[in-house]
């Protein structure tokens, strides 16, 4: 399969008081284009750090992250930020919506920041797909948790990135909403031909993925 | 680009010419003014000292001539400098334009080369990208390079998808033949034993029964495999329509009822009212039967299988909870794979080819649904399925 992103011998240690935390410890893995990959591990297994490094949100101590064959940590800070805006969509546990902007504005913001033109028909299509067409003028504080996460999904999809990274996207939701959001995420990603990398500690949710990568103590222990 | 460059050069030239012209005319005006002053002085001196007028005029004439001479020299010199400067600038700009064009040509050649590589079927090559430094100043080239790369990757993906589909077809054929081999071999063995050995009537009867069982097993297996391969090869088009889920679930349950009763397993269904769900009734029933069959197959006698249906905001959730042997953690991510059978499960229950859950997942996911297995803290498993509601979307 075509590889969209690759991690090569990546290392990231943190100093926590006296001890050194090996968040990512000589880890290599690859992400396939158009697939849904779940990274599974207990809290503290280093899966979040791994995702952040994959998304260019942090800098590794050593090793490489190749996105579409290009080592992203060779780039200067500004170029990296630009690449992140253009190529990577993020979905966070706490939604990260901007409270002073309405749903529509939140969705088109990254596109505007990137200096691209907003394809209104496409955004409307996405909004319809995630079932928030009537709520497009609503402010984030009037939405439920599930709806907020739907907006975040729409925001990630709208920018048409090369890869969407989701960090425990249903961590703040109850189990019913979780099921809803996950099925929406999975189906949308497939429909829009996107690549999704999601980290989770939930073995049930991870079963939805096409590929499951298990992480323990900063290392990949198994890839299924 | 070319026209713009030429315009620029003309603009520079005109600017320099005007500046030079203005400077020279200022010098000229200054000289005329000096001449005028000299003339005045001469006139004044001549009126003051008329006896010296001849010498004075001569003297003034001499200086005037000198002045004209040096003025002319200055004019010639500065014109020369200006001219040389203009020529130099012209040459410099022309050269630079040439270099720029050369650059453009080189980049275009690289685009050509990249396209040629595409034509040869080499989509991965992306040397173009490494030229980024030079292109960083020019957004268009960067975009072209990126678009080419993306195009390459798109085709690479398409090709790999083709290869993958071919491989999966091959794998399917291998898997199917492998699945058929075992029961066939066992049937053959039994048949040969009946044929060659001197058997009593009872023994013969026993072998015959065994053969019949194997034949039934083969038929079931074949049925499963046929469904699988039809589904895999997209010979079946699922046609989800809005339909009540109650009917579908009761259809699946009624087909499983006999098998459940045989093991004294109670099937409980919890569903209040009906829920309209987008689904292909025939195939969804098939998927539910497969999941239910697993629940019954791997549960002990006298247990209960509960089926709960809940309406969520945009999905319906169907849960099937059994009190069976459960799924070990390390098998959780494999159970939906084609022809995967759990270690303990395979030992305990002979029947089955590891197709059921794979089939169920395929059917549900093709309709925008999902399926997951949840391990219970005590014994048993909950299979959680979703399907989209038949709403406005």
JSON list of C-alpha atoms in Angstrom, two decimals, chain B residues 117-256:
[
{"chain": "B", "resi": 117, "resn": "UNK", "atom": "CA", "xyz": [8.78, 9.40, -15.61]},
{"chain": "B", "resi": 118, "resn": "UNK", "atom": "CA", "xyz": [5.04, 9.30, -15.03]},
{"chain": "B", "resi": 119, "resn": "UNK", "atom": "CA", "xyz": [4.60, 8.02, -18.55]},
{"chain": "B", "resi": 120, "resn": "UNK", "atom": "CA", "xyz": [7.09, 5.26, -17.84]},
{"chain": "B", "resi": 121, "resn": "UNK", "atom": "CA", "xyz": [5.01, 4.34, -14.82]},
{"chain": "B", "resi": 122, "resn": "UNK", "atom": "CA", "xyz": [7.48, 5.63, -12.26]},
{"chain": "B", "resi": 123, "resn": "UNK", "atom": "CA", "xyz": [5.20, 7.66, -10.02]},
{"chain": "B", "resi": 124, "resn": "UNK", "atom": "CA", "xyz": [7.33, 7.74, -6.94]},
{"chain": "B", "resi": 125, "resn": "UNK", "atom": "CA", "xyz": [10.17, 9.83, -8.32]},
{"chain": "B", "resi": 126, "resn": "UNK", "atom": "CA", "xyz": [10.04, 13.30, -6.87]},
{"chain": "B", "resi": 127, "resn": "UNK", "atom": "CA", "xyz": [13.46, 14.83, -7.39]},
{"chain": "B", "resi": 128, "resn": "UNK", "atom": "CA", "xyz": [11.61, 17.96, -8.34]},
{"chain": "B", "resi": 129, "resn": "UNK", "atom": "CA", "xyz": [10.75, 18.58, -4.72]},
{"chain": "B", "resi": 130, "resn": "UNK", "atom": "CA", "xyz": [14.41, 18.84, -3.75]},
{"chain": "B", "resi": 131, "resn": "UNK", "atom": "CA", "xyz": [14.76, 21.97, -5.84]},
{"chain": "B", "resi": 132, "resn": "UNK", "atom": "CA", "xyz": [12.60, 23.73, -3.33]},
{"chain": "B", "resi": 133, "resn": "UNK", "atom": "CA", "xyz": [15.22, 26.28, -2.25]},
{"chain": "B", "resi": 134, "resn": "UNK", "atom": "CA", "xyz": [15.42, 27.79, -5.66]},
{"chain": "B", "resi": 135, "resn": "UNK", "atom": "CA", "xyz": [11.69, 27.82, -6.06]},
{"chain": "B", "resi": 136, "resn": "UNK", "atom": "CA", "xyz": [10.80, 29.17, -2.69]},
{"chain": "B", "resi": 137, "resn": "UNK", "atom": "CA", "xyz": [10.78, 32.71, -4.05]},
{"chain": "B", "resi": 138, "resn": "UNK", "atom": "CA", "xyz": [8.41, 31.74, -6.81]},
{"chain": "B", "resi": 139, "resn": "UNK", "atom": "CA", "xyz": [5.09, 30.39, -5.59]},
{"chain": "B", "resi": 140, "resn": "UNK", "atom": "CA", "xyz": [3.97, 29.11, -8.97]},
{"chain": "B", "resi": 141, "resn": "UNK", "atom": "CA", "xyz": [6.88, 26.71, -9.35]},
{"chain": "B", "resi": 142, "resn": "UNK", "atom": "CA", "xyz": [6.42, 25.43, -5.86]},
{"chain": "B", "resi": 143, "resn": "UNK", "atom": "CA", "xyz": [2.77, 24.78, -6.59]},
{"chain": "B", "resi": 144, "resn": "UNK", "atom": "CA", "xyz": [3.51, 23.03, -9.87]},
{"chain": "B", "resi": 145, "resn": "UNK", "atom": "CA", "xyz": [6.06, 20.84, -8.16]},
{"chain": "B", "resi": 146, "resn": "UNK", "atom": "CA", "xyz": [3.65, 19.99, -5.39]},
{"chain": "B", "resi": 147, "resn": "UNK", "atom": "CA", "xyz": [0.81, 19.29, -7.78]},
{"chain": "B", "resi": 148, "resn": "UNK", "atom": "CA", "xyz": [3.04, 16.99, -9.82]},
{"chain": "B", "resi": 149, "resn": "UNK", "atom": "CA", "xyz": [4.06, 15.14, -6.70]},
{"chain": "B", "resi": 150, "resn": "UNK", "atom": "CA", "xyz": [0.46, 14.77, -5.61]},
{"chain": "B", "resi": 151, "resn": "UNK", "atom": "CA", "xyz": [-0.48, 13.58, -9.08]},
{"chain": "B", "resi": 152, "resn": "UNK", "atom": "CA", "xyz": [2.28, 11.00, -8.91]},
{"chain": "B", "resi": 153, "resn": "UNK", "atom": "CA", "xyz": [1.12, 9.81, -5.54]},
{"chain": "B", "resi": 154, "resn": "UNK", "atom": "CA", "xyz": [-2.45, 9.61, -6.72]},
{"chain": "B", "resi": 155, "resn": "UNK", "atom": "CA", "xyz": [-1.47, 7.35, -9.60]},
{"chain": "B", "resi": 156, "resn": "UNK", "atom": "CA", "xyz": [0.82, 5.34, -7.39]},
{"chain": "B", "resi": 157, "resn": "UNK", "atom": "CA", "xyz": [-2.11, 4.82, -5.04]},
{"chain": "B", "resi": 158, "resn": "UNK", "atom": "CA", "xyz": [-4.36, 3.76, -7.90]},
{"chain": "B", "resi": 159, "resn": "UNK", "atom": "CA", "xyz": [-1.82, 1.29, -9.14]},
{"chain": "B", "resi": 160, "resn": "UNK", "atom": "CA", "xyz": [-1.25, -0.15, -5.73]},
{"chain": "B", "resi": 161, "resn": "UNK", "atom": "CA", "xyz": [-4.97, -0.45, -5.25]},
{"chain": "B", "resi": 162, "resn": "UNK", "atom": "CA", "xyz": [-5.16, -2.46, -8.45]},
{"chain": "B", "resi": 163, "resn": "UNK", "atom": "CA", "xyz": [-2.32, -4.71, -7.36]},
{"chain": "B", "resi": 164, "resn": "UNK", "atom": "CA", "xyz": [-3.94, -5.11, -3.97]},
{"chain": "B", "resi": 165, "resn": "UNK", "atom": "CA", "xyz": [-7.27, -6.07, -5.46]},
{"chain": "B", "resi": 166, "resn": "UNK", "atom": "CA", "xyz": [-5.58, -8.63, -7.63]},
{"chain": "B", "resi": 167, "resn": "UNK", "atom": "CA", "xyz": [-3.70, -10.02, -4.67]},
{"chain": "B", "resi": 168, "resn": "UNK", "atom": "CA", "xyz": [-6.82, -10.19, -2.57]},
{"chain": "B", "resi": 169, "resn": "UNK", "atom": "CA", "xyz": [-8.61, -12.11, -5.30]},
{"chain": "B", "resi": 170, "resn": "UNK", "atom": "CA", "xyz": [-5.69, -14.52, -5.46]},
{"chain": "B", "resi": 171, "resn": "UNK", "atom": "CA", "xyz": [-5.68, -14.83, -1.69]},
{"chain": "B", "resi": 172, "resn": "UNK", "atom": "CA", "xyz": [-9.41, -15.49, -1.71]},
{"chain": "B", "resi": 173, "resn": "UNK", "atom": "CA", "xyz": [-9.01, -18.32, -4.17]},
{"chain": "B", "resi": 174, "resn": "UNK", "atom": "CA", "xyz": [-6.16, -19.83, -2.15]},
{"chain": "B", "resi": 175, "resn": "UNK", "atom": "CA", "xyz": [-8.13, -19.46, 1.06]},
{"chain": "B", "resi": 176, "resn": "UNK", "atom": "CA", "xyz": [-11.23, -21.05, -0.40]},
{"chain": "B", "resi": 177, "resn": "UNK", "atom": "CA", "xyz": [-9.38, -24.02, -1.81]},
{"chain": "B", "resi": 178, "resn": "UNK", "atom": "CA", "xyz": [-7.63, -24.41, 1.53]},
{"chain": "B", "resi": 179, "resn": "UNK", "atom": "CA", "xyz": [-10.97, -24.34, 3.35]},
{"chain": "B", "resi": 180, "resn": "UNK", "atom": "CA", "xyz": [-12.43, -26.96, 1.05]},
{"chain": "B", "resi": 181, "resn": "UNK", "atom": "CA", "xyz": [-9.48, -29.28, 1.29]},
{"chain": "B", "resi": 182, "resn": "UNK", "atom": "CA", "xyz": [-9.92, -30.44, 4.88]},
{"chain": "B", "resi": 183, "resn": "UNK", "atom": "CA", "xyz": [-13.54, -31.62, 4.76]},
{"chain": "B", "resi": 184, "resn": "UNK", "atom": "CA", "xyz": [-12.94, -33.13, 1.34]},
{"chain": "B", "resi": 185, "resn": "UNK", "atom": "CA", "xyz": [-9.95, -35.07, 2.60]},
{"chain": "B", "resi": 186, "resn": "UNK", "atom": "CA", "xyz": [-11.92, -36.35, 5.56]},
{"chain": "B", "resi": 187, "resn": "UNK", "atom": "CA", "xyz": [-14.77, -37.38, 3.25]},
{"chain": "B", "resi": 188, "resn": "UNK", "atom": "CA", "xyz": [-12.34, -39.18, 0.98]},
{"chain": "B", "resi": 189, "resn": "UNK", "atom": "CA", "xyz": [-10.78, -41.04, 3.87]},
{"chain": "B", "resi": 190, "resn": "UNK", "atom": "CA", "xyz": [-14.15, -42.17, 5.12]},
{"chain": "B", "resi": 191, "resn": "UNK", "atom": "CA", "xyz": [-15.22, -43.20, 1.62]},
{"chain": "B", "resi": 192, "resn": "UNK", "atom": "CA", "xyz": [-12.08, -45.22, 1.03]},
{"chain": "B", "resi": 193, "resn": "UNK", "atom": "CA", "xyz": [-12.42, -46.96, 4.36]},
{"chain": "B", "resi": 194, "resn": "UNK", "atom": "CA", "xyz": [-16.00, -47.99, 3.52]},
{"chain": "B", "resi": 195, "resn": "UNK", "atom": "CA", "xyz": [-14.87, -49.27, 0.16]},
{"chain": "B", "resi": 196, "resn": "UNK", "atom": "CA", "xyz": [-11.85, -51.33, 1.10]},
{"chain": "B", "resi": 197, "resn": "UNK", "atom": "CA", "xyz": [-12.31, -52.71, 4.59]},
{"chain": "B", "resi": 198, "resn": "UNK", "atom": "CA", "xyz": [-14.55, -55.55, 5.50]},
{"chain": "B", "resi": 199, "resn": "UNK", "atom": "CA", "xyz": [-17.03, -53.82, 7.68]},
{"chain": "B", "resi": 200, "resn": "UNK", "atom": "CA", "xyz": [-20.02, -54.90, 9.61]},
{"chain": "B", "resi": 201, "resn": "UNK", "atom": "CA", "xyz": [-23.32, -53.37, 8.75]},
{"chain": "B", "resi": 202, "resn": "UNK", "atom": "CA", "xyz": [-23.27, -51.17, 11.83]},
{"chain": "B", "resi": 203, "resn": "UNK", "atom": "CA", "xyz": [-19.82, -49.90, 11.06]},
{"chain": "B", "resi": 204, "resn": "UNK", "atom": "CA", "xyz": [-20.79, -49.19, 7.50]},
{"chain": "B", "resi": 205, "resn": "UNK", "atom": "CA", "xyz": [-23.83, -47.32, 8.74]},
{"chain": "B", "resi": 206, "resn": "UNK", "atom": "CA", "xyz": [-21.60, -45.27, 11.04]},
{"chain": "B", "resi": 207, "resn": "UNK", "atom": "CA", "xyz": [-19.25, -44.33, 8.23]},
{"chain": "B", "resi": 208, "resn": "UNK", "atom": "CA", "xyz": [-22.16, -43.43, 6.02]},
{"chain": "B", "resi": 209, "resn": "UNK", "atom": "CA", "xyz": [-23.50, -41.11, 8.68]},
{"chain": "B", "resi": 210, "resn": "UNK", "atom": "CA", "xyz": [-20.12, -39.50, 9.07]},
{"chain": "B", "resi": 211, "resn": "UNK", "atom": "CA", "xyz": [-19.92, -39.01, 5.33]},
{"chain": "B", "resi": 212, "resn": "UNK", "atom": "CA", "xyz": [-23.31, -37.41, 5.29]},
{"chain": "B", "resi": 213, "resn": "UNK", "atom": "CA", "xyz": [-22.23, -35.04, 8.02]},
{"chain": "B", "resi": 214, "resn": "UNK", "atom": "CA", "xyz": [-19.15, -34.10, 6.07]},
{"chain": "B", "resi": 215, "resn": "UNK", "atom": "CA", "xyz": [-21.27, -33.51, 2.98]},
{"chain": "B", "resi": 216, "resn": "UNK", "atom": "CA", "xyz": [-23.58, -31.23, 4.93]},
{"chain": "B", "resi": 217, "resn": "UNK", "atom": "CA", "xyz": [-20.58, -29.39, 6.33]},
{"chain": "B", "resi": 218, "resn": "UNK", "atom": "CA", "xyz": [-19.19, -29.00, 2.85]},
{"chain": "B", "resi": 219, "resn": "UNK", "atom": "CA", "xyz": [-22.47, -27.68, 1.56]},
{"chain": "B", "resi": 220, "resn": "UNK", "atom": "CA", "xyz": [-22.70, -25.14, 4.35]},
{"chain": "B", "resi": 221, "resn": "UNK", "atom": "CA", "xyz": [-19.14, -24.08, 3.81]},
{"chain": "B", "resi": 222, "resn": "UNK", "atom": "CA", "xyz": [-19.69, -23.75, 0.10]},
{"chain": "B", "resi": 223, "resn": "UNK", "atom": "CA", "xyz": [-22.75, -21.63, 0.73]},
{"chain": "B", "resi": 224, "resn": "UNK", "atom": "CA", "xyz": [-20.74, -19.34, 3.01]},
{"chain": "B", "resi": 225, "resn": "UNK", "atom": "CA", "xyz": [-17.88, -19.11, 0.58]},
{"chain": "B", "resi": 226, "resn": "UNK", "atom": "CA", "xyz": [-20.20, -18.33, -2.31]},
{"chain": "B", "resi": 227, "resn": "UNK", "atom": "CA", "xyz": [-21.72, -15.46, -0.38]},
{"chain": "B", "resi": 228, "resn": "UNK", "atom": "CA", "xyz": [-18.32, -14.23, 0.61]},
{"chain": "B", "resi": 229, "resn": "UNK", "atom": "CA", "xyz": [-16.90, -14.28, -2.86]},
{"chain": "B", "resi": 230, "resn": "UNK", "atom": "CA", "xyz": [-19.97, -12.66, -4.35]},
{"chain": "B", "resi": 231, "resn": "UNK", "atom": "CA", "xyz": [-19.73, -9.90, -1.78]},
{"chain": "B", "resi": 232, "resn": "UNK", "atom": "CA", "xyz": [-15.99, -9.53, -2.18]},
{"chain": "B", "resi": 233, "resn": "UNK", "atom": "CA", "xyz": [-16.10, -9.25, -5.92]},
{"chain": "B", "resi": 234, "resn": "UNK", "atom": "CA", "xyz": [-18.84, -6.65, -5.76]},
{"chain": "B", "resi": 235, "resn": "UNK", "atom": "CA", "xyz": [-21.19, -8.95, -7.59]},
{"chain": "B", "resi": 236, "resn": "UNK", "atom": "CA", "xyz": [-23.74, -7.99, -4.98]},
{"chain": "B", "resi": 237, "resn": "UNK", "atom": "CA", "xyz": [-24.79, -4.42, -4.76]},
{"chain": "B", "resi": 238, "resn": "UNK", "atom": "CA", "xyz": [-26.23, -3.61, -1.36]},
{"chain": "B", "resi": 239, "resn": "UNK", "atom": "CA", "xyz": [-29.28, -1.47, -1.73]},
{"chain": "B", "resi": 240, "resn": "UNK", "atom": "CA", "xyz": [-30.01, 0.33, 1.53]},
{"chain": "B", "resi": 241, "resn": "UNK", "atom": "CA", "xyz": [-33.57, 1.61, 1.74]},
{"chain": "B", "resi": 242, "resn": "UNK", "atom": "CA", "xyz": [-35.52, 3.08, 4.66]},
{"chain": "B", "resi": 243, "resn": "UNK", "atom": "CA", "xyz": [-37.10, 0.12, 6.43]},
{"chain": "B", "resi": 244, "resn": "UNK", "atom": "CA", "xyz": [-38.14, -0.80, 9.94]},
{"chain": "B", "resi": 245, "resn": "UNK", "atom": "CA", "xyz": [-35.38, -2.59, 11.86]},
{"chain": "B", "resi": 246, "resn": "UNK", "atom": "CA", "xyz": [-37.90, -4.66, 13.86]},
{"chain": "B", "resi": 247, "resn": "UNK", "atom": "CA", "xyz": [-38.75, -6.79, 10.87]},
{"chain": "B", "resi": 248, "resn": "UNK", "atom": "CA", "xyz": [-35.09, -7.39, 10.03]},
{"chain": "B", "resi": 249, "resn": "UNK", "atom": "CA", "xyz": [-34.18, -8.38, 13.57]},
{"chain": "B", "resi": 250, "resn": "UNK", "atom": "CA", "xyz": [-37.14, -10.71, 13.99]},
{"chain": "B", "resi": 251, "resn": "UNK", "atom": "CA", "xyz": [-36.25, -12.27, 10.64]},
{"chain": "B", "resi": 252, "resn": "UNK", "atom": "CA", "xyz": [-32.74, -13.01, 11.88]},
{"chain": "B", "resi": 253, "resn": "UNK", "atom": "CA", "xyz": [-33.95, -14.25, 15.27]},
{"chain": "B", "resi": 254, "resn": "UNK", "atom": "CA", "xyz": [-36.56, -16.57, 13.79]},
{"chain": "B", "resi": 255, "resn": "UNK", "atom": "CA", "xyz": [-33.92, -18.17, 11.59]},
{"chain": "B", "resi": 256, "resn": "UNK", "atom": "CA", "xyz": [-31.71, -18.80, 14.61]}
]
